[in-house]
Coordinates of C-alpha atoms and ligand atoms in Angstrom, one line a residue:
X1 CA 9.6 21.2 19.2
X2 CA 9.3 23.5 16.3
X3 CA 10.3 22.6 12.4
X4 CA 13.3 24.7 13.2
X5 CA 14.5 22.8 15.8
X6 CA 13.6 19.7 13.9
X7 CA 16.3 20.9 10.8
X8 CA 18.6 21.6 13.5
X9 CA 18.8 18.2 15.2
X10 CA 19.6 19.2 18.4
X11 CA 16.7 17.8 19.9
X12 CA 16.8 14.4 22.5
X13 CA 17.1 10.9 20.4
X14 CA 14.7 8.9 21.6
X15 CA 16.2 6.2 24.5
X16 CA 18.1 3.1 23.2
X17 CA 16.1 0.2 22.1
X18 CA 16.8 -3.5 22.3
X19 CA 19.2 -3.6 19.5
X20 CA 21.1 0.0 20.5
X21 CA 19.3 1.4 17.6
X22 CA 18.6 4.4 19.4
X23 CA 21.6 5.0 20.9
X24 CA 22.5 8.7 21.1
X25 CA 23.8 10.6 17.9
X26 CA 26.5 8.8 16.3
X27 CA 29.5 11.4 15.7
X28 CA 29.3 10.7 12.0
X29 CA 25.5 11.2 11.7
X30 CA 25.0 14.1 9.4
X31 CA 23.2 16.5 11.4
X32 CA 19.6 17.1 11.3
X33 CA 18.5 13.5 10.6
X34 CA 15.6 13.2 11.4
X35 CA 14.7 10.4 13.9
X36 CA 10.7 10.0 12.2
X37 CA 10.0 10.3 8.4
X38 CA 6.2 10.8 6.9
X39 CA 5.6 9.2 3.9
X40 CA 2.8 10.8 2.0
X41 CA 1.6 9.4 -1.1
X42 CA -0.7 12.5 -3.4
X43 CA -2.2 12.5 -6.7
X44 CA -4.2 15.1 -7.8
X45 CA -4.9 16.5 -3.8
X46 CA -4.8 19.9 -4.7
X47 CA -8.7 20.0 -3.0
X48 CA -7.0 18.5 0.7
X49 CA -3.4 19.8 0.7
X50 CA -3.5 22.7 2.5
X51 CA -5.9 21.3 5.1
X52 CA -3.4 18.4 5.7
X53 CA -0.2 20.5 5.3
X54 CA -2.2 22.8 8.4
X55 CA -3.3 19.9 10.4
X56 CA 0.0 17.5 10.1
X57 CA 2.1 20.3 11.1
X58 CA 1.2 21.3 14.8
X59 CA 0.9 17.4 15.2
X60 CA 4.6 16.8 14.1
X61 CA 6.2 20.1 15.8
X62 CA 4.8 18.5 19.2
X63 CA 6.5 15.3 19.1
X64 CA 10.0 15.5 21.2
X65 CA 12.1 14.1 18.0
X66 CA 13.2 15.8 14.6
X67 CA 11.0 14.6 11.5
X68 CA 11.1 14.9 8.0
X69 CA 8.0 14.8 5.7
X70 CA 8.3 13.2 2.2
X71 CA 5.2 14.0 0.2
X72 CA 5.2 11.8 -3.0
X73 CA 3.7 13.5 -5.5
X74 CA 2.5 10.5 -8.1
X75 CA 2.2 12.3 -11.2
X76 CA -0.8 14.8 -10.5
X77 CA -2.1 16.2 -13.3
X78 CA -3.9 19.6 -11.3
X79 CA -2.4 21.9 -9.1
X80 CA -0.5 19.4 -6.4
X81 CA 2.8 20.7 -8.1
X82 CA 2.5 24.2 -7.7
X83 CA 1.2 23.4 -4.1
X84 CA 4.0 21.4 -3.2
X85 CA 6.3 23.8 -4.0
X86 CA 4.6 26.8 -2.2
X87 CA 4.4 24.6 1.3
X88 CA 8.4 23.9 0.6
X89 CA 8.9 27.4 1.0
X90 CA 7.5 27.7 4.4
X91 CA 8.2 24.7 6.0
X92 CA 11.9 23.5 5.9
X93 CA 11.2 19.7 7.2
X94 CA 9.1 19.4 3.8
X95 CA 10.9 17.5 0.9
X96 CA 8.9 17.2 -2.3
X97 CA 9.7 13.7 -4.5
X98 CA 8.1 13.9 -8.1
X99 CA 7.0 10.6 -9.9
X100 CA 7.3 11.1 -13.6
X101 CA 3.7 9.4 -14.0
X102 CA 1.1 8.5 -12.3
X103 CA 2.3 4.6 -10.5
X104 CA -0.4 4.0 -8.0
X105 CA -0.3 4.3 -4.4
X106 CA 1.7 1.3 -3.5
X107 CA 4.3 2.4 -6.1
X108 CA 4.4 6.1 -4.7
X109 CA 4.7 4.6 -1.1
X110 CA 7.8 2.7 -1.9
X111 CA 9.4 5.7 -3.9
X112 CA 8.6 7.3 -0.3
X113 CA 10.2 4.6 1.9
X114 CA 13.7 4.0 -0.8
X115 CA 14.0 7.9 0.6
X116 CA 13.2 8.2 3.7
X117 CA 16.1 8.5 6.3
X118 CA 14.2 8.5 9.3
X119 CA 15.1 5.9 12.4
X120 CA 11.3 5.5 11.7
X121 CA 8.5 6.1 8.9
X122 CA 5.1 5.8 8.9
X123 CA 3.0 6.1 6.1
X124 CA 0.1 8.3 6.0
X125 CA -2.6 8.8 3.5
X126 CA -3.1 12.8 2.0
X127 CA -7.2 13.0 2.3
X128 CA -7.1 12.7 6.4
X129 CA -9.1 9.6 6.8
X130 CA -6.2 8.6 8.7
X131 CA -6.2 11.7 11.4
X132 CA -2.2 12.7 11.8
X133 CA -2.9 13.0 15.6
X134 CA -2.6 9.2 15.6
X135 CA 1.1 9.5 14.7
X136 CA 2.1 10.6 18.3
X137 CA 0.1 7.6 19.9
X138 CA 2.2 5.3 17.1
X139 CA 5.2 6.4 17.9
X140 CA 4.8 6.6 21.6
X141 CA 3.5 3.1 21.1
X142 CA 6.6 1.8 18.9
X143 CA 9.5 3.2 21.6
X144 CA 7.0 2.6 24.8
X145 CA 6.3 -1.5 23.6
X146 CA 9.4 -2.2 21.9
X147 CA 8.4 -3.3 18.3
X148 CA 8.8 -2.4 15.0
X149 CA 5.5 -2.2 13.6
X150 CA 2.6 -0.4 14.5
X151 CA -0.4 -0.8 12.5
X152 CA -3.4 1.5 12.5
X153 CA -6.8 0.0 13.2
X154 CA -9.5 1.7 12.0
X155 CA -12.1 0.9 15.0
X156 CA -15.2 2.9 13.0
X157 CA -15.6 2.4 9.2
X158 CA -18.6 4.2 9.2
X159 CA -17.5 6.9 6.6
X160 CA -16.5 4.9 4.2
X161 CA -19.2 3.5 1.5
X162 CA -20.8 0.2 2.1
X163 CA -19.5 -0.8 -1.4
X164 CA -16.1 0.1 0.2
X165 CA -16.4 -1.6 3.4
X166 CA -18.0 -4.8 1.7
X167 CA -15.3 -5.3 -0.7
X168 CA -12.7 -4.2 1.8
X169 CA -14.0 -6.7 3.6
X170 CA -14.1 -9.7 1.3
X171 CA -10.5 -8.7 0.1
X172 CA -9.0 -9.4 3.6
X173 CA -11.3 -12.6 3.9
X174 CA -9.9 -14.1 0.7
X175 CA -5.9 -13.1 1.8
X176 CA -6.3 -14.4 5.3
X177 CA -7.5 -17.3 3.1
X178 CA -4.9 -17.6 0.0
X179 CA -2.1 -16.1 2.0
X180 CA -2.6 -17.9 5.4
X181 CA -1.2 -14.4 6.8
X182 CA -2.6 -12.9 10.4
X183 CA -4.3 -9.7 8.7
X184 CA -6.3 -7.4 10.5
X185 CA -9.2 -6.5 7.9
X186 CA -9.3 -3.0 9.5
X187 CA -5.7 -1.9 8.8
X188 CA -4.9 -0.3 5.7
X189 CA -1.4 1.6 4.7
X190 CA -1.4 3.6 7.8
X191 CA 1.3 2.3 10.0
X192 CA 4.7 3.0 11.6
X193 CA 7.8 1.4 10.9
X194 CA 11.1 0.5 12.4
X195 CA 14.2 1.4 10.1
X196 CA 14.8 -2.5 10.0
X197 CA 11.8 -2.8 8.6
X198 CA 12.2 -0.3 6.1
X199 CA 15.3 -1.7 5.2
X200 CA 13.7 -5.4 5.0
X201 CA 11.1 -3.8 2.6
X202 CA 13.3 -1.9 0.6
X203 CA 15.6 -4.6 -0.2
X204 CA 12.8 -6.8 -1.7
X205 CA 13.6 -7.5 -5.2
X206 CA 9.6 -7.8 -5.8
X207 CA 7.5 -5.8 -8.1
X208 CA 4.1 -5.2 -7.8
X209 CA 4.2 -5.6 -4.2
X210 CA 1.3 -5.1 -2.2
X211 CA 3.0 -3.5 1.0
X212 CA -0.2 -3.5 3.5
X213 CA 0.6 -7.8 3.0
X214 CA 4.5 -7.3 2.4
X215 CA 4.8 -5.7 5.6
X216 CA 2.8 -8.9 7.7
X217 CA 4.7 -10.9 6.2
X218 CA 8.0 -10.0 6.9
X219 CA 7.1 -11.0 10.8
X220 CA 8.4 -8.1 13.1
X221 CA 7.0 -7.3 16.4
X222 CA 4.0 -5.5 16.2
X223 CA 1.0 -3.4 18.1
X224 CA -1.6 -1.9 16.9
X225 CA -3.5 1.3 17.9
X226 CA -6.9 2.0 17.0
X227 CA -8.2 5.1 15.2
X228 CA -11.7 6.2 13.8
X229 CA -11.3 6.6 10.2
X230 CA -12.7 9.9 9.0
X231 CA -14.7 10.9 5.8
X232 CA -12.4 12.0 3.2
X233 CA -11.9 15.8 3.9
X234 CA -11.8 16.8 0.3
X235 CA -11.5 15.6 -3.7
X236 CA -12.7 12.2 -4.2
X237 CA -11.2 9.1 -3.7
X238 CA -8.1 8.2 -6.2
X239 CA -9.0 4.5 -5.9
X240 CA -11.4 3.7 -8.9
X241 CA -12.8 -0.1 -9.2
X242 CA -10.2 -0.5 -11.7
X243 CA -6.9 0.1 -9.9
X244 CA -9.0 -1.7 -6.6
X245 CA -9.3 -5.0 -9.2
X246 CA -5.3 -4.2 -10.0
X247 CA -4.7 -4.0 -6.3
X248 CA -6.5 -7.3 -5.4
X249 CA -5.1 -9.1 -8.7
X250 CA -1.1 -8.2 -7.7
X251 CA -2.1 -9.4 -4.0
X252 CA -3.1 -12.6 -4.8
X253 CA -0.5 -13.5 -7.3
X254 CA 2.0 -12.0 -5.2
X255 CA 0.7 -14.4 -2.3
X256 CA -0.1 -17.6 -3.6
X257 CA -0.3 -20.1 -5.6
X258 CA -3.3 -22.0 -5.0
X259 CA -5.7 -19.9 -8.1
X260 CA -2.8 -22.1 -10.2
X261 CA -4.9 -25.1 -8.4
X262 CA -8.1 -24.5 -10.1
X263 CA -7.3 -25.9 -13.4
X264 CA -6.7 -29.3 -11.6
X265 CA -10.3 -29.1 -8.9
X266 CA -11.7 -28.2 -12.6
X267 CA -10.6 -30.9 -14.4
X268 CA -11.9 -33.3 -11.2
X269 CA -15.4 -32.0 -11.7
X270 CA -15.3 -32.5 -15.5
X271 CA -14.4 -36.3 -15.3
X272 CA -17.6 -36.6 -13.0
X273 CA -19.5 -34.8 -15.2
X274 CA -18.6 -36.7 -18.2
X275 CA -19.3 -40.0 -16.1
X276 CA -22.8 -38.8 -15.3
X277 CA -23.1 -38.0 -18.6
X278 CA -21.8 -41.6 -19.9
X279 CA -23.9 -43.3 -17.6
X280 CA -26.9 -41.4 -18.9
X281 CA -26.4 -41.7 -22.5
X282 CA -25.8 -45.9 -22.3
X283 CA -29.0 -46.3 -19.9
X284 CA -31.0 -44.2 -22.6
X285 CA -29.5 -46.1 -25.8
X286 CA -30.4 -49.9 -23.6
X287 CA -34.1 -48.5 -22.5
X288 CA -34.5 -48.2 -26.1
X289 CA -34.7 -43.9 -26.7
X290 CA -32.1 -42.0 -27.6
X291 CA -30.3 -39.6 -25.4
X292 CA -32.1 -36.3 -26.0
X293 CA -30.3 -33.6 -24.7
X294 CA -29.3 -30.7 -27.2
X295 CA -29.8 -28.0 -24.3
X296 CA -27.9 -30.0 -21.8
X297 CA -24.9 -30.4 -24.4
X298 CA -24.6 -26.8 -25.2
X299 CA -24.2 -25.9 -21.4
X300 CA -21.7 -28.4 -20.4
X301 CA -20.1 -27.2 -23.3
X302 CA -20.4 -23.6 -22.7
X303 CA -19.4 -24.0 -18.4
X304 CA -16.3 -26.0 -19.5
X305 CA -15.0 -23.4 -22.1
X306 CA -15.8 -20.7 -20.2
X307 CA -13.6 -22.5 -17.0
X308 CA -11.1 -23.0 -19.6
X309 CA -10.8 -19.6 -20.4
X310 CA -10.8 -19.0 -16.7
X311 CA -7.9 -21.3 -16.1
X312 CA -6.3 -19.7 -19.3
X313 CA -7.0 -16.3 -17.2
X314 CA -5.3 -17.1 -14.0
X315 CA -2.2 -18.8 -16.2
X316 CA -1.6 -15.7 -17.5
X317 CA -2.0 -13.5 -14.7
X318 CA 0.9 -15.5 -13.2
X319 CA 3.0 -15.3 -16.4
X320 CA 2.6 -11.2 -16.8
X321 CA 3.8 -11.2 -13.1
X322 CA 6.9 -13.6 -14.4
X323 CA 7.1 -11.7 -17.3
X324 CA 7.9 -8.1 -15.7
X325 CA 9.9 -9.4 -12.5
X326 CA 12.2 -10.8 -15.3
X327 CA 12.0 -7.3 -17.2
X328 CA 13.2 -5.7 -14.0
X329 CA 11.4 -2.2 -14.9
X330 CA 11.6 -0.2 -11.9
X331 CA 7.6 0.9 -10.8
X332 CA 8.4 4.4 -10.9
X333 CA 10.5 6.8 -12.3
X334 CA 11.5 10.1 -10.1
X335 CA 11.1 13.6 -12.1
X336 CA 11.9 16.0 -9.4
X337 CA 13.5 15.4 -5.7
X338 CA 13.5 19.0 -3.7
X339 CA 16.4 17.8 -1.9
X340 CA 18.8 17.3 -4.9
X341 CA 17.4 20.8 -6.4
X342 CA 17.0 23.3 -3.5
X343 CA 12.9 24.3 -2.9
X344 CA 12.7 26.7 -6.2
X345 CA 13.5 24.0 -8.7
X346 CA 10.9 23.2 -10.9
X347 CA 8.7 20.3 -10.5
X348 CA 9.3 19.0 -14.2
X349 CA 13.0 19.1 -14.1
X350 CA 14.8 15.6 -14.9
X351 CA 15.9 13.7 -11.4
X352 CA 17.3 10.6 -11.1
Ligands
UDP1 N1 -2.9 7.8 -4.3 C1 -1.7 7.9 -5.0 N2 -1.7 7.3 -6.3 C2 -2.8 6.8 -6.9 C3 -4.0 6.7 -6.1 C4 -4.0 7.3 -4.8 O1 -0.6 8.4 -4.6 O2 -2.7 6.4 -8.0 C5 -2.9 8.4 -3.0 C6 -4.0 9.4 -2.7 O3 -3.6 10.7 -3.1 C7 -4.2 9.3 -1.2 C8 -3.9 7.8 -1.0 O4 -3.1 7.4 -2.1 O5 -3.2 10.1 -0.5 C9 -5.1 7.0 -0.8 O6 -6.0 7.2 -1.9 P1 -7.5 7.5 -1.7 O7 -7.8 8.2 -0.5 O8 -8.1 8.1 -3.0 O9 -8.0 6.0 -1.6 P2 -9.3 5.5 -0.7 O10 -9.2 6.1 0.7 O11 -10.5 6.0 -1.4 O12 -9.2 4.0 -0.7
MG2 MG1 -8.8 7.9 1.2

């Protein structure tokens, strides 16, 4: 299968699935539609991009079914752009979304699914820590099992940094936790998805959403396939400990409820507290002394405020999260869409 063929459309439709999803073309089906859609988040790849352009490629001319890749470009500031716009050029199953700014990842991902047209997507990071040879075994997996989700394990997590696997790993811990959802800790955004699934994401009303939780949640049938997880070809990672902290902050408010809890297990320890204390300060005063104590005073005093604070902390968290679902700002704005303004429009020009 060749890019050609895959603008052309004329290749086999995968066979009918449980639901007739996959039942051959439909006569009104524009043609070319791609049957798989690649979702590719970027900002500022310009060190990786022609390494993944030349090894996603041969992978997706192989498969047996027309594709479409949707690279989101997420507001890079280097040369991603000019990149971008050079691959369009030479390969037609290429389309090239702009994000006016920088959103994050999950936000760029979304922009990537409200586009795609694929009977399937997966979602694949730019850096090749998740190899694009997996892709084939997902999709085989997906029409060969009969589900609509297949996640990618990472089996060996040896190339990331301990830092990264430790915190990875106590995030996942605290959602199975909070969220009481089956999560694998080893499965990160690359997966493949069903078009119902798509659908079911795209149609959440939620912002902020965390989709490697969203997608769990939502319950479809699901494999997995396992895949080691390679050292970041190029550039350095785009995940600083401040957008990690934003990522764990909108999971757990987006999941539960229970951080709401604290104020009241708080409030529990401070009437025993104050009992102990009590008791103390009466058996002092009738054995004749007088309750010493000025250190003891300042740090109740201190660990309560400071909890208060806390509890103050996690109120708000849960208010900003009320605050913008009510101001119903969309998470990203698109600049540029190569499929509304041919492959030579300019990355800066206004979209939708
Ligand atoms: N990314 C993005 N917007 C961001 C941060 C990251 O689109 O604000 C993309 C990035 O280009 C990459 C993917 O998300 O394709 C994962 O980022 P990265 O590899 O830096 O994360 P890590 O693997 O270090 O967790
Ligand atoms: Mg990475």
């Amino acid at each position: 299968m060749t890019a050609k063929s895959a603008q052309s459309g004329t290749a086999p439709r995968p066979p009918p699935r449980r639901s007739g999803r996959f039942a051959p073309v439909r006569v009104s089906e524009p043609p070319g539609r791609p049957v798989l859609t690649v979702v590719v988040p970027m900002f500022n790849e310009e060190a990786v991009l022609p390494l993944f352009v030349r090894r996603l490629r041969p992978v997706l001319d192989e498969l047996p079914v027309p594709y479409e890749v949707l690279a989101v470009d997420d507001g890079s500031t280097d040369t991603t752009p000019v990149l971008l716009q050079r691959a369009l050029r030479e390969w037609p199953a290429l389309r090239v979304v702009r994000l006016r700014a920088n959103s994050g990842h999950q936000a760029a991902i979304s922009a990537g699914l409200q586009r795609s047209r694929g009977d399937w997507v997966v979602t694949i990071d730019a850096d090749l820590q998740d190899p694009p040879e997996t892709i084939a075994r997902m999709y085989a997996a997906a029409v060969s099992q009969d589900v609509d989700v297949v996640y990618g394990v990472r089996s060996d997590r040896t190339t990331d940094s301990a830092f990264k696997r430790h915190t990875a790993g106590a995030f996942y811990r605290l959602m199975r936790r909070l969220a009481k959802l089956d999560i694998s800790q080893d499965a990160g955004d690359f997966r493949l998805m069903s078009r119902e699934t798509v659908d079911a994401i795209n149609a959440l009303p939620e912002q902020g959403r965390v989709l490697r939780l969203v997608v769990p949640a939502l319950g479809f049938p699901s494999t997995t396939v396992d895949y080691k997880r390679e050292a970041r070809a190029a550039g350095e990672s785009k995940y600083p400990l401040r957008k990690m902290v934003g990522l764990t902050l909108d999971s757990v408010t987006g999941f539960s409820q229970a951080p709401l809890r604290f104020a009241t297990w708080f409030s529990l320890l401070g009437f025993v507290v104050a009992a102990l204390v009590l008791v103390y300060g009466v058996w002092s005063k009738l054995s004749g002394g007088t309750a010493s104590g000025w250190a003891s005073t300042v740090v109740i005093l201190a660990v309560f405020s400071a909890l208060q604070l806390l509890c103050l902390g996690i109120l708000g968290e849960y208010v900003g999260r009320t605050y913008s679902a009510l101001q119903q700002r969309p998470s990203y704005y698109v600049a540029y869409d190569s499929e509304h303004h041919g492959p030579r429009g300019g990355p800066d020009e206004p979209g939708d």
